[in-house]
CSV table of C-alpha atoms in Angstrom, one decimal:
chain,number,residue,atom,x,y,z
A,1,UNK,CA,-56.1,28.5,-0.6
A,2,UNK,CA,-58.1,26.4,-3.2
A,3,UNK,CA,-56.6,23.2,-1.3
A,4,UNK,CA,-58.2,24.0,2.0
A,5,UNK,CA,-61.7,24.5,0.6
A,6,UNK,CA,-61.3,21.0,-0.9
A,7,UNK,CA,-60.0,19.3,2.0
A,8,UNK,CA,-62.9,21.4,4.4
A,9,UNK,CA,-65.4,19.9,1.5
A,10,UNK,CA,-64.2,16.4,2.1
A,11,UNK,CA,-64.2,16.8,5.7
A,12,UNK,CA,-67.3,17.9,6.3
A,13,UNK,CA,-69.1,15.3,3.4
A,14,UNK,CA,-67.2,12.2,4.9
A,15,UNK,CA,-68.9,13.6,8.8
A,16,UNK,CA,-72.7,13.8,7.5
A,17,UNK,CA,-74.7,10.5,7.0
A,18,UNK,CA,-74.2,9.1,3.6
A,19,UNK,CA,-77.9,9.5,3.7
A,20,UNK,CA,-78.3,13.2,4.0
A,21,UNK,CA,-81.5,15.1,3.0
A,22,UNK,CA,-79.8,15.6,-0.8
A,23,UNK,CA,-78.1,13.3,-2.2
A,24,UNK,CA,-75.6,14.7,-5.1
A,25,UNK,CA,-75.7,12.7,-8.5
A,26,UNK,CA,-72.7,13.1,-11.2
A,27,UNK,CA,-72.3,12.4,-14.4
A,28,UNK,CA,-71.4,13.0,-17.9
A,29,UNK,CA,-74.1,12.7,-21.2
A,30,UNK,CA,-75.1,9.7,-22.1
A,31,UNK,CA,-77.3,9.2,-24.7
A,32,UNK,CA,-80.8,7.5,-23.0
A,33,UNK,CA,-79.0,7.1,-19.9
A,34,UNK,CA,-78.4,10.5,-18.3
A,35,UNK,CA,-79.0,13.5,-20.4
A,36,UNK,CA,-80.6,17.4,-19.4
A,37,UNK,CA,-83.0,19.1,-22.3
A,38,UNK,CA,-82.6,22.7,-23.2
A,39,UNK,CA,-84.9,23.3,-20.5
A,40,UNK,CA,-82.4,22.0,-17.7
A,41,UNK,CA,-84.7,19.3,-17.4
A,42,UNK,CA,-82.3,15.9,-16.4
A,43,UNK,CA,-83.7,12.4,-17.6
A,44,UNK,CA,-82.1,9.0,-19.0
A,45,UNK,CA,-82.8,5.3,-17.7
A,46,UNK,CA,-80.3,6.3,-14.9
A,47,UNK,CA,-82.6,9.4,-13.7
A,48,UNK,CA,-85.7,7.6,-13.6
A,49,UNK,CA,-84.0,4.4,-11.5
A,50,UNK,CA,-82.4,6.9,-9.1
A,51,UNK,CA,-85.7,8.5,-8.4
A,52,UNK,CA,-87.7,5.4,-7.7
A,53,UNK,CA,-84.8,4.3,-5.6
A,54,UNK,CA,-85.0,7.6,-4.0
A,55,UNK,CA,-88.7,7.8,-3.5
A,56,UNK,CA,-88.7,4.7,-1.8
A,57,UNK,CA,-85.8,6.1,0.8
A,58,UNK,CA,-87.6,9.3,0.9
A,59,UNK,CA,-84.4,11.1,-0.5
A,60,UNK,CA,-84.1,14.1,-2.5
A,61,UNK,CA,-81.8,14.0,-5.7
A,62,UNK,CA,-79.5,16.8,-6.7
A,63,UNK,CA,-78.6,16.1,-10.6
A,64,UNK,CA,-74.9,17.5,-12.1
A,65,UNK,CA,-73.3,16.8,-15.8
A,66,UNK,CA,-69.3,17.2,-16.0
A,67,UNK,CA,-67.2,16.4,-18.2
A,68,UNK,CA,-66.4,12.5,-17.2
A,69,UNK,CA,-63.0,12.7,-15.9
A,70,UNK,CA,-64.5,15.1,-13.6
A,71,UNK,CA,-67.6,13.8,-12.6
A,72,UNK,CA,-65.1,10.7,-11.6
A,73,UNK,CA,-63.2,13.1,-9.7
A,74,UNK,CA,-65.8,14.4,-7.8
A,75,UNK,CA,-67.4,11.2,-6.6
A,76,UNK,CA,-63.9,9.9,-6.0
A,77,UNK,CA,-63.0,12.8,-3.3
A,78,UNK,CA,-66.3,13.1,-2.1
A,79,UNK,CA,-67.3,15.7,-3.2
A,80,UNK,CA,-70.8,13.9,-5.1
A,81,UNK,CA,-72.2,11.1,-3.1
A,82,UNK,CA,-73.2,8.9,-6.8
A,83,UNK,CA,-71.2,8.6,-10.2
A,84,UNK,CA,-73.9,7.3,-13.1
A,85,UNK,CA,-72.5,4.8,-15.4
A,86,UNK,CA,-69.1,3.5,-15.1
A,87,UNK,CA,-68.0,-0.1,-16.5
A,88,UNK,CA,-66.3,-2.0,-13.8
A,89,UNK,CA,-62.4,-2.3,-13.6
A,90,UNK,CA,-60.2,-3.0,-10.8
A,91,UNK,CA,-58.6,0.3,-10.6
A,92,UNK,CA,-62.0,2.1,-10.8
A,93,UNK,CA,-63.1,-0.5,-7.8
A,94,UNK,CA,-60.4,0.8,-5.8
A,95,UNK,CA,-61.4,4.3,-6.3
A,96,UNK,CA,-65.9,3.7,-5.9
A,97,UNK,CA,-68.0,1.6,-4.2
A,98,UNK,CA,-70.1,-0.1,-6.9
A,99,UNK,CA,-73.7,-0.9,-7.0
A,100,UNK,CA,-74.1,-4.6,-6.7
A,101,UNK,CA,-75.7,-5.2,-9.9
A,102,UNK,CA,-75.2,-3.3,-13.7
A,103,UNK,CA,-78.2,-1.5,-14.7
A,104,UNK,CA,-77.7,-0.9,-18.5
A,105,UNK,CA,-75.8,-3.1,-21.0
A,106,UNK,CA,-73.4,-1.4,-23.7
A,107,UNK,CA,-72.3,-2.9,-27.2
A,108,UNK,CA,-68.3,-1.5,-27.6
A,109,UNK,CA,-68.0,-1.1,-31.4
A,110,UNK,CA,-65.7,0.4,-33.9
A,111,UNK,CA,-67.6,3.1,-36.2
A,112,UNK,CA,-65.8,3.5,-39.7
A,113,UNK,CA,-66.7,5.8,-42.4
A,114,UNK,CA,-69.5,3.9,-44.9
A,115,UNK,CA,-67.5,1.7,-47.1
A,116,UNK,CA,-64.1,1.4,-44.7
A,117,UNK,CA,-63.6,-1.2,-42.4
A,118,UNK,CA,-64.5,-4.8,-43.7
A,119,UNK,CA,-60.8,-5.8,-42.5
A,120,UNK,CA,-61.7,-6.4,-39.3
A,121,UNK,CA,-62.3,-9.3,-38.0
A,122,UNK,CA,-62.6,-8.9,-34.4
A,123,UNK,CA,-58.6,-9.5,-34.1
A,124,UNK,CA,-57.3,-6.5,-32.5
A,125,UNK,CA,-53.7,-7.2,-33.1
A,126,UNK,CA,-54.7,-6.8,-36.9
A,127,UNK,CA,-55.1,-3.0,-35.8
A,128,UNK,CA,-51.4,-2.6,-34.7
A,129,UNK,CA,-50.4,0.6,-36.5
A,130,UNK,CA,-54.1,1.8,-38.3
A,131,UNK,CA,-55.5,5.2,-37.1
A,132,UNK,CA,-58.1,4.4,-34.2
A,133,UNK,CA,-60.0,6.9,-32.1
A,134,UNK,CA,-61.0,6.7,-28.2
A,135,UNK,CA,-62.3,9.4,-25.9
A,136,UNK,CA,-60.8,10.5,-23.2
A,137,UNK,CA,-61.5,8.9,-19.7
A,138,UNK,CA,-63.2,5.8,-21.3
A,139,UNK,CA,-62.4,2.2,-20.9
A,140,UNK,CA,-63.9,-0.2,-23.3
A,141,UNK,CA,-63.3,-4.2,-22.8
A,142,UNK,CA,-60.3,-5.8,-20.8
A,143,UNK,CA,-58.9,-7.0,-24.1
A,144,UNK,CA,-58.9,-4.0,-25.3
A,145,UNK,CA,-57.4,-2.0,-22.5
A,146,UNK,CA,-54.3,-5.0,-22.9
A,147,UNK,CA,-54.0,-3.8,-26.0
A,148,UNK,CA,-53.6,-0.2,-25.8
A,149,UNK,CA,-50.1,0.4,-25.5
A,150,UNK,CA,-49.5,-1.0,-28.6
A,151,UNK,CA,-52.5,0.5,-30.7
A,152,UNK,CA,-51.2,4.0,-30.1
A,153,UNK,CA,-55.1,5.1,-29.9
A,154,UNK,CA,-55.7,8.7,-30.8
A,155,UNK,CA,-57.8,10.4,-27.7
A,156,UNK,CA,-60.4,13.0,-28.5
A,157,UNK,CA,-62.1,14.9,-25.5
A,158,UNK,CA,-65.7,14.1,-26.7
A,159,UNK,CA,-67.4,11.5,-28.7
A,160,UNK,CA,-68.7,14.5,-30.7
A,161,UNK,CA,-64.8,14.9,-31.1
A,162,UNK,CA,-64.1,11.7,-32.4
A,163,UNK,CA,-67.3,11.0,-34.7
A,164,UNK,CA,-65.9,14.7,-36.4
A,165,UNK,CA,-61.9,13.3,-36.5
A,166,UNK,CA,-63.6,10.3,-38.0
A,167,UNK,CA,-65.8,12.4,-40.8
A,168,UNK,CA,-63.0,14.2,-41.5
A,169,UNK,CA,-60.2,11.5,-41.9
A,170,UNK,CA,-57.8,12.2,-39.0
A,171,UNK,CA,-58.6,8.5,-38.0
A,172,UNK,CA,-60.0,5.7,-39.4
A,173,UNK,CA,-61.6,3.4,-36.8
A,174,UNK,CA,-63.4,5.1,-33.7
A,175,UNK,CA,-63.9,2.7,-30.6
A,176,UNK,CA,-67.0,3.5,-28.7
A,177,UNK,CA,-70.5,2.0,-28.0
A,178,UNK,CA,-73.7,1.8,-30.0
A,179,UNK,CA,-76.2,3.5,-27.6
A,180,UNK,CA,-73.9,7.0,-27.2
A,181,UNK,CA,-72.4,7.0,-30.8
A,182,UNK,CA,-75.9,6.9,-32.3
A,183,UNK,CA,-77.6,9.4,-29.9
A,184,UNK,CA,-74.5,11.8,-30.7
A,185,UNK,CA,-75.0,11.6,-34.1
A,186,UNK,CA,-78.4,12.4,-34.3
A,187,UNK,CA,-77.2,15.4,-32.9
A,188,UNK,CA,-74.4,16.6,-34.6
A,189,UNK,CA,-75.2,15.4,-38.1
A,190,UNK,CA,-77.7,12.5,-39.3
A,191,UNK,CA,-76.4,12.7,-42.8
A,192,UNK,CA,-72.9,11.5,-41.4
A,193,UNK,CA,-72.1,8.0,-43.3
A,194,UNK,CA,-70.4,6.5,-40.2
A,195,UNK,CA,-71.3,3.3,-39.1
A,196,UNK,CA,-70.6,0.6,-37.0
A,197,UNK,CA,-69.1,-2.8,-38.0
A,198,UNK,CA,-69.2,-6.2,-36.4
A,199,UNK,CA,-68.2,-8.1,-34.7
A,200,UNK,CA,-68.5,-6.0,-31.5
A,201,UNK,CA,-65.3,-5.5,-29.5
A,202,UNK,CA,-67.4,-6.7,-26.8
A,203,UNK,CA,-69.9,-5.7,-24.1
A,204,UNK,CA,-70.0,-3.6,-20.9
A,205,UNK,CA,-72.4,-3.2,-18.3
A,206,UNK,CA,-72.6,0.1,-16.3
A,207,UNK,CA,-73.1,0.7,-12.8
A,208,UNK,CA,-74.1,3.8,-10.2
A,209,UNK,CA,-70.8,3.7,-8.7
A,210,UNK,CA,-71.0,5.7,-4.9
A,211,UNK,CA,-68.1,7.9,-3.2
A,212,UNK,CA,-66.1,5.5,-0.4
A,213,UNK,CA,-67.9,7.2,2.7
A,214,UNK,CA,-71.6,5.7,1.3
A,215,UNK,CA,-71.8,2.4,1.8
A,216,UNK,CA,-74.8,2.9,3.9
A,217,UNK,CA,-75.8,4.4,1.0
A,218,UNK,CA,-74.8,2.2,-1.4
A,219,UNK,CA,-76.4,-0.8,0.6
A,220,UNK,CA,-80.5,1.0,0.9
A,221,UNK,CA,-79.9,1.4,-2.7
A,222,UNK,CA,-78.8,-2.1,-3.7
A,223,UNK,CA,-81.8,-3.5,-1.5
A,224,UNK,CA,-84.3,-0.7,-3.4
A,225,UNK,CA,-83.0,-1.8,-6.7
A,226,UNK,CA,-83.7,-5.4,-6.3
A,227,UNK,CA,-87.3,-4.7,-5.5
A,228,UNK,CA,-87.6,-2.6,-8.4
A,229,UNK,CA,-86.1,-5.8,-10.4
A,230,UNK,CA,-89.3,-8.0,-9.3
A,231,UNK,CA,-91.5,-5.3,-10.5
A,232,UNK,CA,-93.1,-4.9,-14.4
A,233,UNK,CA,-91.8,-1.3,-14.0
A,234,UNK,CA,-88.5,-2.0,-14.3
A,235,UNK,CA,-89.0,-3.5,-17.9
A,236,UNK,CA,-91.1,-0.5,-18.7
A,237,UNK,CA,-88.3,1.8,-18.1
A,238,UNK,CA,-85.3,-0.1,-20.3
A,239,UNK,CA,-88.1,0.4,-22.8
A,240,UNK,CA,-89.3,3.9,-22.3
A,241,UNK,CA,-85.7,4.6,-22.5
A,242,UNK,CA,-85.0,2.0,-25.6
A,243,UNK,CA,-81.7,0.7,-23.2
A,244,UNK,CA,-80.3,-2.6,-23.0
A,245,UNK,CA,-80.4,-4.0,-19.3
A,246,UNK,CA,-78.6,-7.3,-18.1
């Protein structure tokens, strides 16, 4: 049975060293920050940090996209050893093991259609009952979460979803961050006359977030990452990759 072959997966991931020869990386795309080219090619701010950290551990990195719910999934059961990306909360703290320190910093805004929008305010109980847009499997800020009951949000599957609800009037405000909801529409369509308002709903920082069975893991990493953090290459990288770090 499909069950089985899980649980004989988990088994046999939690008995090897958290440091095994490959090391499986998951995530989902995110503009700058972990993205594969028509060629298969991976790369993102998050590909490049991993592979330093790597190269100083002498590990070899196996790359995966998912969609996000399973990527979290997969990390969560063991079955990938590192999740790239997630914003902090407490229930996704009892699920990962977090890196100790955020390595990319995210602007959560609400995109509007050009012209819409100037009644906010940065009050989201003045949203009580408008038409607003989230994608599945994110969080956004911890005032916003509190909210959520009572905004009724929309979910679409994909940003791409959501910027196209948002084009095409199924919702009027769309909550996601600057960095992905410009790289998407690039993509889809740059004569799209969406844009973001201020103020922002607030900011995020993402983390590599590892499976409960690598802390060993988690630690050689943590210690690697500081070191690239003394180092000029570190700032070359956020720029290379035009991300905003902590």
């Amino acid at each position: 049975m499909p069950w089985k072959k899980l649980l004989l997966g988990c088994c046999l991931l939690a008995l090897r060293p958290a440091w095994a020869a490959e090391i499986i990386v998951v995530g989902t795309d995110f503009s700058h920050v972990f993205e594969q080219d028509k060629d298969g090619k991976f790369d993102g701010l998050a590909v490049a940090t991993l592979n330093e950290l790597a190269r100083k551990n002498g590990d070899q990195l196996s790359f995966a996209l998912y969609p996000w719910s399973r990527a979290q999934w997969m990390v969560e059961t063991g079955q990938a050893h590192i999740l790239i990306g997630p914003y902090k909360t407490p229930e996704r703290e009892a699920k990962f093991l977090f890196s100790r320190r955020a390595f990319y910093r995210d602007y959560m805004l609400f995109y509007v259609r050009a012209g819409e929008g100037l009644s906010w305010d940065g009050n989201l109980q003045n949203l009580i009952g408008k038409k607003i847009g989230v994608i599945n499997g994110w969080v956004y800020t911890p005032q916003f979460e509190q909210m959520r009951s009572r905004l009724q949000p929309v979910v679409a599957n994909t940003l791409a979803n959501g910027l196209n609800m948002l084009q095409a009037q199924r919702i009027d405000w769309l909550a996601t961050n600057l960095r992905n909801a410009d790289g998407v529409m690039k993509r889809l369509n740059p004569e799209a006359k969406l844009v973001a308002v201020e103020p922002p709903i607030g900011i995020q920082d993402g983390y590599f977030a590892y499976c409960q069975q690598c802390d060993a893991l988690r630690q050689k990493y943590d210690a690697a990452f500081e070191q690239l953090l003394q180092s000029p290459l570190w700032q070359q990288l956020a720029a290379r990759y035009a991300v905003r770090v902590p």
